mmCIF file of C-alpha atoms in Angstrom:
data_model
loop_
_atom_site.group_PDB
_atom_site.id
_atom_site.type_symbol
_atom_site.label_atom_id
_atom_site.label_comp_id
_atom_site.label_asym_id
_atom_site.label_seq_id
_atom_site.Cartn_x
_atom_site.Cartn_y
_atom_site.Cartn_z
ATOM 1 C CA MET Y 77 0.000 0.000 0.000
ATOM 2 C CA LYS Y 78 1.401 3.371 -1.036
ATOM 3 C CA LYS Y 79 2.162 5.669 1.901
ATOM 4 C CA LEU Y 80 -0.230 8.444 1.028
ATOM 5 C CA PHE Y 81 0.532 10.667 4.005
ATOM 6 C CA GLU Y 82 4.092 11.169 2.781
ATOM 7 C CA GLU Y 83 2.726 11.643 -0.744
ATOM 8 C CA TYR Y 84 0.286 14.219 0.605
ATOM 9 C CA LYS Y 85 3.067 16.236 2.235
ATOM 10 C CA ARG Y 86 5.053 16.128 -1.015
ATOM 11 C CA LEU Y 87 2.103 17.368 -3.059
ATOM 12 C CA VAL Y 88 1.390 20.191 -0.601
ATOM 13 C CA LYS Y 89 4.923 21.490 -1.112
ATOM 14 C CA LYS Y 90 4.658 21.059 -4.887
ATOM 15 C CA CYS Y 91 1.154 22.471 -5.354
ATOM 16 C CA SER Y 92 1.310 25.526 -7.624
ATOM 17 C CA TYR Y 93 -2.164 25.578 -9.158
ATOM 18 C CA SER Y 94 -4.566 28.143 -7.782
ATOM 19 C CA GLU Y 95 -6.729 27.965 -10.914
ATOM 20 C CA LYS Y 96 -10.107 26.386 -10.257
ATOM 21 C CA ASN Y 97 -10.438 22.693 -11.188
ATOM 22 C CA TYR Y 98 -6.668 22.163 -11.748
ATOM 23 C CA TYR Y 99 -4.973 19.736 -9.363
ATOM 24 C CA ASP Y 100 -1.560 18.128 -8.839
ATOM 25 C CA VAL Y 101 -2.145 14.388 -8.412
ATOM 26 C CA ALA Y 102 -0.531 11.012 -7.821
ATOM 27 C CA GLU Y 103 -1.881 7.664 -9.001
ATOM 28 C CA VAL Y 104 -3.682 5.463 -6.472
ATOM 29 C CA ALA Y 105 -5.199 2.597 -8.478
ATOM 30 C CA GLU Y 106 -6.551 2.177 -12.005
ATOM 31 C CA ASP Y 107 -7.783 5.620 -13.115
ATOM 32 C CA HIS Y 108 -8.311 6.845 -9.555
ATOM 33 C CA LYS Y 109 -6.054 9.526 -8.133
ATOM 34 C CA PHE Y 110 -5.035 11.448 -5.071
ATOM 35 C CA GLY Y 111 -4.165 15.127 -4.878
ATOM 36 C CA VAL Y 112 -4.405 18.366 -2.934
ATOM 37 C CA SER Y 113 -6.604 21.416 -3.238
ATOM 38 C CA ALA Y 114 -5.276 24.954 -3.636
ATOM 39 C CA GLU Y 115 -5.830 25.338 0.125
ATOM 40 C CA GLY Y 116 -3.644 22.301 0.822
ATOM 41 C CA TYR Y 117 -6.460 19.896 1.735
ATOM 42 C CA PRO Y 118 -6.214 16.214 0.688
ATOM 43 C CA LEU Y 119 -8.480 15.066 -2.154
ATOM 44 C CA PHE Y 120 -9.388 11.749 -3.756
ATOM 45 C CA PHE Y 121 -10.508 11.595 -7.379
ATOM 46 C CA ILE Y 122 -12.600 8.516 -8.198
ATOM 47 C CA ALA Y 123 -12.931 8.170 -11.964
ATOM 48 C CA ILE Y 124 -16.576 7.560 -12.884
ATOM 49 C CA LYS Y 125 -18.698 6.935 -15.958
ATOM 50 C CA GLU Y 126 -21.028 9.856 -16.502
ATOM 51 C CA ASP Y 127 -24.592 8.702 -17.119
ATOM 52 C CA GLY Y 128 -26.503 11.925 -16.540
ATOM 53 C CA ASN Y 129 -27.438 11.047 -12.946
ATOM 54 C CA THR Y 130 -25.715 13.080 -10.240
ATOM 55 C CA PRO Y 131 -26.218 12.295 -6.527
ATOM 56 C CA PRO Y 132 -26.530 15.310 -4.228
ATOM 57 C CA PRO Y 133 -23.278 16.695 -2.800
ATOM 58 C CA VAL Y 134 -22.207 16.127 0.790
ATOM 59 C CA ASN Y 135 -21.149 19.075 2.963
ATOM 60 C CA LEU Y 136 -20.004 18.107 6.444
ATOM 61 C CA LYS Y 137 -17.901 19.958 8.959
ATOM 62 C CA HIS Y 138 -14.683 18.426 7.657
ATOM 63 C CA LEU Y 139 -15.734 16.419 4.603
ATOM 64 C CA LYS Y 140 -17.035 17.322 1.154
ATOM 65 C CA VAL Y 141 -18.153 14.969 -1.628
ATOM 66 C CA ARG Y 142 -18.948 16.081 -5.189
ATOM 67 C CA TYR Y 143 -20.095 13.743 -7.948
ATOM 68 C CA ASN Y 144 -19.629 14.067 -11.749
ATOM 69 C CA GLN Y 145 -17.053 16.832 -11.511
ATOM 70 C CA GLN Y 146 -15.028 17.701 -14.587
ATOM 71 C CA CYS Y 147 -11.514 18.800 -13.704
ATOM 72 C CA THR Y 148 -7.966 18.804 -15.003
ATOM 73 C CA VAL Y 149 -5.404 16.730 -13.141
ATOM 74 C CA ILE Y 150 -1.668 17.249 -13.562
ATOM 75 C CA HIS Y 151 0.409 14.096 -13.339
ATOM 76 C CA GLU Y 152 3.884 13.870 -11.830
ATOM 77 C CA ASN Y 153 5.441 14.102 -15.306
ATOM 78 C CA GLY Y 154 3.555 17.339 -16.006
ATOM 79 C CA MET Y 155 0.989 15.781 -18.354
ATOM 80 C CA GLU Y 156 -2.512 17.239 -18.072
ATOM 81 C CA GLU Y 157 -5.626 15.071 -18.240
ATOM 82 C CA VAL Y 158 -9.276 16.089 -18.216
ATOM 83 C CA GLY Y 159 -11.672 13.657 -16.572
ATOM 84 C CA ILE Y 160 -14.978 13.180 -14.759
ATOM 85 C CA TYR Y 161 -14.560 12.319 -11.093
ATOM 86 C CA CYS Y 162 -16.219 11.929 -7.747
ATOM 87 C CA MET Y 163 -14.169 14.291 -5.586
ATOM 88 C CA ILE Y 164 -13.832 13.529 -1.878
ATOM 89 C CA GLN Y 165 -12.123 16.226 0.175
ATOM 90 C CA LEU Y 166 -11.133 16.534 3.807
ATOM 91 C CA THR Y 167 -11.187 20.092 5.144
ATOM 92 C CA SER Y 168 -9.205 19.838 8.378
ATOM 93 C CA THR Y 169 -5.639 20.591 9.401
ATOM 94 C CA SER Y 170 -5.564 17.788 12.014
ATOM 95 C CA GLU Y 171 -2.785 15.349 11.123
ATOM 96 C CA SER Y 172 -4.639 12.439 12.727
ATOM 97 C CA LEU Y 173 -7.901 13.179 10.908
ATOM 98 C CA CYS Y 174 -5.900 13.421 7.706
ATOM 99 C CA ARG Y 175 -4.375 9.989 8.307
ATOM 100 C CA ILE Y 176 -7.819 8.494 9.015
ATOM 101 C CA PHE Y 177 -9.201 10.060 5.836
ATOM 102 C CA LEU Y 178 -6.293 8.786 3.734
ATOM 103 C CA ASN Y 179 -6.293 5.273 5.199
ATOM 104 C CA ILE Y 180 -10.063 4.733 4.860
ATOM 105 C CA PHE Y 181 -10.476 5.990 1.314
ATOM 106 C CA GLN Y 182 -7.201 4.537 0.035
ATOM 107 C CA ARG Y 183 -8.303 1.029 1.053
ATOM 108 C CA TYR Y 184 -11.675 1.586 -0.587
ATOM 109 C CA ILE Y 185 -10.292 2.992 -3.837
ATOM 110 C CA GLU Y 186 -7.603 0.327 -4.227
ATOM 111 C CA GLY Y 187 -10.384 -2.269 -4.277
ATOM 112 C CA LEU Y 188 -12.621 -0.430 -6.737
ATOM 113 C CA GLY Y 189 -11.342 -1.596 -10.102
ATOM 114 C CA ASP Y 190 -12.780 -0.035 -13.266
ATOM 115 C CA LYS Y 191 -14.968 3.022 -13.505
ATOM 116 C CA SER Y 192 -18.495 2.914 -12.090
ATOM 117 C CA ASN Y 193 -21.288 5.422 -12.340
ATOM 118 C CA ALA Y 194 -21.917 7.845 -9.487
ATOM 119 C CA TYR Y 195 -24.818 5.995 -7.867
ATOM 120 C CA GLU Y 196 -22.921 2.693 -7.912
ATOM 121 C CA ILE Y 197 -20.258 4.100 -5.591
ATOM 122 C CA LYS Y 198 -22.534 6.362 -3.529
ATOM 123 C CA GLU Y 199 -23.761 3.668 -1.116
ATOM 124 C CA GLN Y 200 -20.253 2.729 0.020
ATOM 125 C CA ILE Y 201 -19.093 6.346 0.161
ATOM 126 C CA ASP Y 202 -22.107 7.170 2.351
ATOM 127 C CA LEU Y 203 -20.881 4.546 4.836
ATOM 128 C CA TYR Y 204 -17.546 6.344 5.143
ATOM 129 C CA VAL Y 205 -19.251 9.735 5.241
ATOM 130 C CA ALA Y 206 -21.198 8.500 8.284
ATOM 131 C CA LEU Y 207 -17.862 7.916 10.006
ATOM 132 C CA PHE Y 208 -17.171 11.659 9.956
ATOM 133 C CA MET Y 209 -20.666 12.549 11.198
ATOM 134 C CA GLY Y 210 -19.359 11.917 14.716
ATOM 135 C CA LEU Y 211 -17.408 15.174 14.447
ATOM 136 C CA TYR Y 212 -20.716 17.010 14.889
ATOM 137 C CA THR Y 213 -21.491 15.516 18.302
ATOM 138 C CA PRO Y 214 -20.238 16.557 21.773
ATOM 139 C CA ALA Y 215 -17.381 14.517 23.246
ATOM 140 C CA GLN Y 216 -18.636 11.374 25.009
ATOM 141 C CA SER Y 217 -15.637 10.789 27.237
ATOM 142 C CA THR Y 218 -12.333 12.262 28.339
ATOM 143 C CA VAL Y 219 -9.160 12.138 26.269
ATOM 144 C CA GLN Y 220 -7.455 10.518 29.264
ATOM 145 C CA GLY Y 221 -9.982 7.663 29.418
ATOM 146 C CA LEU Y 222 -9.854 7.035 25.658
ATOM 147 C CA TRP Y 223 -6.045 7.038 25.707
ATOM 148 C CA ALA Y 224 -6.073 4.359 28.432
ATOM 149 C CA GLU Y 225 -8.345 2.076 26.397
ATOM 150 C CA LEU Y 226 -6.279 2.552 23.223
ATOM 151 C CA PHE Y 227 -3.115 1.851 25.223
ATOM 152 C CA LEU Y 228 -4.517 -1.542 26.255
ATOM 153 C CA ILE Y 229 -5.342 -2.363 22.624
ATOM 154 C CA ALA Y 230 -1.833 -1.323 21.572
ATOM 155 C CA CYS Y 231 -0.406 -3.719 24.190
ATOM 156 C CA SER Y 232 -2.433 -6.688 22.949
ATOM 157 C CA GLU Y 233 -1.077 -9.669 21.057
ATOM 158 C CA ASP Y 234 -4.026 -9.661 18.629
ATOM 159 C CA PRO Y 235 -5.377 -6.118 18.130
ATOM 160 C CA ASN Y 236 -8.099 -7.385 15.748
ATOM 161 C CA TYR Y 237 -9.556 -9.481 18.561
ATOM 162 C CA MET Y 238 -9.165 -6.659 21.060
ATOM 163 C CA ILE Y 239 -10.918 -4.121 18.843
ATOM 164 C CA ASN Y 240 -13.716 -6.598 18.137
ATOM 165 C CA VAL Y 241 -14.543 -6.924 21.863
ATOM 166 C CA TRP Y 242 -14.003 -3.205 22.565
ATOM 167 C CA HIS Y 243 -17.417 -1.686 23.320
ATOM 168 C CA ALA Y 244 -18.804 -4.795 21.669
ATOM 169 C CA ASN Y 245 -22.357 -3.428 21.462
ATOM 170 C CA ASN Y 246 -24.422 -0.416 22.496
ATOM 171 C CA TYR Y 247 -25.593 -2.178 25.660
ATOM 172 C CA SER Y 248 -22.259 -3.325 27.053
ATOM 173 C CA LYS Y 249 -21.451 -1.999 30.523
ATOM 174 C CA PHE Y 250 -17.751 -2.788 30.162
ATOM 175 C CA ASP Y 251 -14.960 -1.441 27.979
ATOM 176 C CA PHE Y 252 -13.873 -4.899 26.766
ATOM 177 C CA ASP Y 253 -16.280 -7.846 26.744
ATOM 178 C CA ASP Y 254 -15.890 -11.111 24.808
ATOM 179 C CA GLY Y 255 -18.926 -12.715 26.422
ATOM 180 C CA VAL Y 256 -16.839 -14.695 28.915
ATOM 181 C CA CYS Y 257 -14.388 -12.193 30.349
ATOM 182 C CA ARG Y 258 -14.759 -8.446 30.853
ATOM 183 C CA ILE Y 259 -12.247 -5.653 31.506
ATOM 184 C CA GLU Y 260 -13.199 -2.206 32.756
ATOM 185 C CA VAL Y 261 -10.397 0.330 32.185
ATOM 186 C CA LYS Y 262 -9.940 3.107 34.719
ATOM 187 C CA SER Y 263 -7.382 5.896 34.580
ATOM 188 C CA THR Y 264 -6.179 8.615 36.893
ATOM 189 C CA GLY Y 265 -4.172 11.744 36.224
ATOM 190 C CA GLU Y 266 -2.059 11.228 39.358
ATOM 191 C CA VAL Y 267 0.799 8.777 39.870
ATOM 192 C CA ASP Y 268 0.068 8.207 43.554
ATOM 193 C CA SER Y 269 -3.714 7.759 43.308
ATOM 194 C CA ARG Y 270 -5.901 4.822 42.319
ATOM 195 C CA LYS Y 271 -9.274 6.286 43.217
ATOM 196 C CA HIS Y 272 -11.764 5.490 40.443
ATOM 197 C CA LYS Y 273 -15.426 6.199 39.787
ATOM 198 C CA PHE Y 274 -17.803 3.299 39.104
ATOM 199 C CA SER Y 275 -21.432 2.690 38.502
ATOM 200 C CA HIS Y 276 -22.869 -0.001 40.767
ATOM 201 C CA GLN Y 277 -23.311 -2.401 37.829
ATOM 202 C CA GLN Y 278 -19.674 -2.102 36.698
ATOM 203 C CA LEU Y 279 -18.422 -4.150 39.631
ATOM 204 C CA ILE Y 280 -20.966 -6.959 39.413
ATOM 205 C CA ALA Y 281 -19.349 -9.866 37.599
ATOM 206 C CA PRO Y 282 -21.564 -12.078 35.416
ATOM 207 C CA VAL Y 283 -22.028 -15.532 36.924
ATOM 208 C CA ASP Y 284 -20.594 -17.190 33.816
ATOM 209 C CA GLY Y 285 -17.231 -15.396 33.593
ATOM 210 C CA GLY Y 286 -14.628 -13.033 34.982
ATOM 211 C CA LEU Y 287 -14.551 -9.280 35.491
ATOM 212 C CA PHE Y 288 -11.340 -7.316 35.952
ATOM 213 C CA VAL Y 289 -10.451 -3.669 36.447
ATOM 214 C CA ALA Y 290 -7.374 -2.299 34.673
ATOM 215 C CA SER Y 291 -6.099 0.713 36.603
ATOM 216 C CA MET Y 292 -3.381 2.982 35.250
ATOM 217 C CA PRO Y 293 -2.013 6.486 35.748
ATOM 218 C CA VAL Y 294 -2.291 8.504 32.528
ATOM 219 C CA ILE Y 295 0.070 11.423 33.019
ATOM 220 C CA GLN Y 296 0.426 14.350 30.630
ATOM 221 C CA ASN Y 297 3.915 14.645 29.181
ATOM 222 C CA ASP Y 298 4.841 16.792 26.188
ATOM 223 C CA ALA Y 299 7.343 14.115 25.155
ATOM 224 C CA GLY Y 300 4.677 11.416 25.384
ATOM 225 C CA VAL Y 301 2.247 9.812 22.948
ATOM 226 C CA SER Y 302 -0.966 11.355 21.586
ATOM 227 C CA ILE Y 303 -4.287 9.713 20.721
ATOM 228 C CA GLY Y 304 -3.384 10.004 17.034
ATOM 229 C CA GLU Y 305 -0.022 8.319 17.542
ATOM 230 C CA LEU Y 306 -1.611 5.441 19.459
ATOM 231 C CA ILE Y 307 -4.089 4.953 16.607
ATOM 232 C CA GLU Y 308 -1.210 4.766 14.106
ATOM 233 C CA LYS Y 309 0.665 2.339 16.344
ATOM 234 C CA ILE Y 310 -2.364 0.023 16.386
ATOM 235 C CA ARG Y 311 -3.046 0.399 12.652
ATOM 236 C CA ARG Y 312 0.504 -0.577 11.745
ATOM 237 C CA ARG Y 313 -0.095 -3.974 13.354
ATOM 238 C CA ASN Y 314 -1.809 -4.998 10.082
ATOM 239 C CA ILE Y 315 -5.330 -4.918 11.456
ATOM 240 C CA ASP Y 316 -8.091 -5.821 9.008
ATOM 241 C CA PHE Y 317 -10.373 -3.240 7.441
ATOM 242 C CA ASP Y 318 -13.372 -3.952 9.711
ATOM 243 C CA SER Y 319 -11.192 -3.427 12.787
ATOM 244 C CA GLU Y 320 -9.663 -0.284 11.347
ATOM 245 C CA TYR Y 321 -13.099 1.159 10.557
ATOM 246 C CA LYS Y 322 -14.407 0.368 14.057
ATOM 247 C CA LEU Y 323 -11.277 1.869 15.629
ATOM 248 C CA TYR Y 324 -11.788 5.150 13.772
ATOM 249 C CA LYS Y 325 -15.542 5.150 14.355
ATOM 250 C CA LEU Y 326 -15.336 4.754 18.128
ATOM 251 C CA VAL Y 327 -12.496 7.262 18.494
ATOM 252 C CA ILE Y 328 -14.365 9.885 16.451
ATOM 253 C CA GLU Y 329 -17.579 9.238 18.410
ATOM 254 C CA VAL Y 330 -15.753 9.617 21.735
ATOM 255 C CA LEU Y 331 -13.855 12.790 20.793
ATOM 256 C CA GLY Y 332 -16.786 14.271 18.868
ATOM 257 C CA SER Y 333 -16.368 17.890 17.864
ATOM 258 C CA ASP Y 334 -13.155 18.153 19.917
ATOM 259 C CA GLU Y 335 -11.101 16.819 17.005
ATOM 260 C CA GLU Y 336 -8.065 18.856 18.053
ATOM 261 C CA ASN Y 337 -7.709 16.393 20.945
ATOM 262 C CA PHE Y 338 -6.348 13.828 18.460
ATOM 263 C CA ASP Y 339 -3.014 15.645 18.463
ATOM 264 C CA TYR Y 340 -3.120 18.150 21.318
ATOM 265 C CA TYR Y 341 -2.598 16.038 24.440
ATOM 266 C CA PHE Y 342 0.391 13.737 25.035
ATOM 267 C CA PHE Y 343 0.635 11.122 27.777
ATOM 268 C CA ASP Y 344 3.531 9.182 29.271
ATOM 269 C CA GLU Y 345 3.519 5.668 27.819
ATOM 270 C CA ARG Y 346 6.379 4.494 30.042
ATOM 271 C CA VAL Y 347 4.559 5.435 33.260
ATOM 272 C CA ALA Y 348 1.374 3.684 32.075
ATOM 273 C CA LEU Y 349 3.329 0.564 31.131
ATOM 274 C CA GLU Y 350 5.206 0.383 34.444
ATOM 275 C CA MET Y 351 2.267 1.215 36.703
ATOM 276 C CA ILE Y 352 -0.766 -0.485 35.136
ATOM 277 C CA ARG Y 353 -2.378 -2.917 37.579
ATOM 278 C CA PHE Y 354 -5.230 -5.416 37.260
ATOM 279 C CA TYR Y 355 -7.800 -6.245 39.935
ATOM 280 C CA ASP Y 356 -10.261 -9.116 40.146
ATOM 281 C CA SER Y 357 -13.738 -7.712 40.819
ATOM 282 C CA LYS Y 358 -14.189 -10.460 43.425
ATOM 283 C CA ASP Y 359 -11.587 -8.695 45.589
ATOM 284 C CA ILE Y 360 -13.281 -5.287 45.386
ATOM 285 C CA PRO Y 361 -15.761 -4.432 48.176
ATOM 286 C CA LYS Y 362 -19.359 -4.117 46.923
ATOM 287 C CA LEU Y 363 -22.384 -2.152 47.997
ATOM 288 C CA LYS Y 364 -24.870 -4.600 49.482
ATOM 289 C CA ASP Y 365 -28.582 -4.714 50.243
ATOM 290 C CA ILE Y 366 -29.443 -1.766 48.020
ATOM 291 C CA PRO Y 367 -33.221 -1.225 47.938
ATOM 292 C CA SER Y 368 -34.704 -1.851 44.495
ATOM 293 C CA VAL Y 369 -36.131 1.668 44.367
ATOM 294 C CA TYR Y 370 -32.596 3.065 43.882
ATOM 295 C CA SER Y 371 -30.904 3.167 40.479
ATOM 296 C CA GLY Y 372 -28.107 4.997 38.714
ATOM 297 C CA ILE Y 373 -25.840 4.652 41.733
ATOM 298 C CA THR Y 374 -22.215 5.796 41.266
ATOM 299 C CA PHE Y 375 -19.367 5.954 43.751
ATOM 300 C CA TYR Y 376 -15.590 6.245 44.060
ATOM 301 C CA CYS Y 377 -13.463 3.306 45.109
ATOM 302 C CA ASP Y 378 -9.902 3.716 46.443
ATOM 303 C CA PHE Y 379 -7.760 0.748 45.377
ATOM 304 C CA ALA Y 380 -4.883 1.581 47.745
ATOM 305 C CA SER Y 381 -5.705 -1.311 50.087
ATOM 306 C CA ILE Y 382 -6.762 -3.819 47.393
ATOM 307 C CA ALA Y 383 -4.171 -6.288 46.133
ATOM 308 C CA PRO Y 384 -3.654 -6.442 42.352
ATOM 309 C CA VAL Y 385 -3.605 -9.799 40.590
ATOM 310 C CA SER Y 386 -1.113 -11.389 38.216
ATOM 311 C CA LEU Y 387 -2.458 -11.848 34.702
ATOM 312 C CA GLU Y 388 -0.565 -15.140 34.439
ATOM 313 C CA ASP Y 389 -3.052 -16.649 36.894
ATOM 314 C CA TYR Y 390 -5.980 -15.891 34.581
ATOM 315 C CA CYS Y 391 -4.635 -16.882 31.153
ATOM 316 C CA HIS Y 392 -7.489 -19.370 30.759
ATOM 317 C CA TYR Y 393 -9.474 -16.314 29.684
ATOM 318 C CA ASN Y 394 -8.710 -15.409 26.052
ATOM 319 C CA LEU Y 395 -9.153 -11.714 26.770
ATOM 320 C CA ILE Y 396 -6.530 -11.794 29.522
ATOM 321 C CA SER Y 397 -4.035 -13.991 27.649
ATOM 322 C CA ASN Y 398 -4.189 -11.573 24.728
ATOM 323 C CA ILE Y 399 -2.631 -8.765 26.799
ATOM 324 C CA LYS Y 400 1.169 -8.683 26.624
ATOM 325 C CA PHE Y 401 3.477 -6.123 28.242
#
């Protein structure tokens, strides 16, 4: 797979066309191309067969799609070519969003083959457009909490498996759940504190499996690792397309409109690696005899006096044996 991010940076430096509908491009696959706009935004050009039917354009916060667009592309050798394309453009300066955009659409385009008409490609493009709809919504969680979950995925032996059981469905109470074993990830911004907030249900283990709490300090450090860098670290483990799509989808949904958080905050990976601890929910004190009229109960639990467990003792659970430090 061609490294389009490096190609993108090269084209930004080269771009000299401010004239409308003229673009410097590089080949991606077949007649499909990649280029940059006059503003320096990344663009894909999907060659299509014009049949007189043009789907409506898409205008999102950071994504634009135009069908049946006639434009002139300038190849690396200087040759000009006029063609009809579906143009897909990201309009964001976030490096991590740019990488997501390039990775998603490059995989799609490399599998396209010959030209199709606009409506034949619209259905699949709409699926990827939906991915970026999450940038309209408020953030669902903290950057610190998301970083901790991504860190655990990055430390796994099989990231495809780990991503598959990560927020496995809309009803899951736990961060990782394979139906037999569950892991709830908790983070703190202090090295000397393991006080975490729980809902009452998060500490009740299912009768048919195990439940563990992963506790780690997530400490800001300008020389550390960002959300975007953790995503790239996971992606480079040759995860499959379904896992990659889910990874991007959940991250975008969690960060929402705070897309600058992809690259703005950095956390100390060494501290997290050295100080992560796991606890069996059986060893954590529970609230008992709660009247049925109460619901939505949350509380803080201080783990200072609770003994952590060794993962080696629980390797009969696939979820636990998949974690390697």
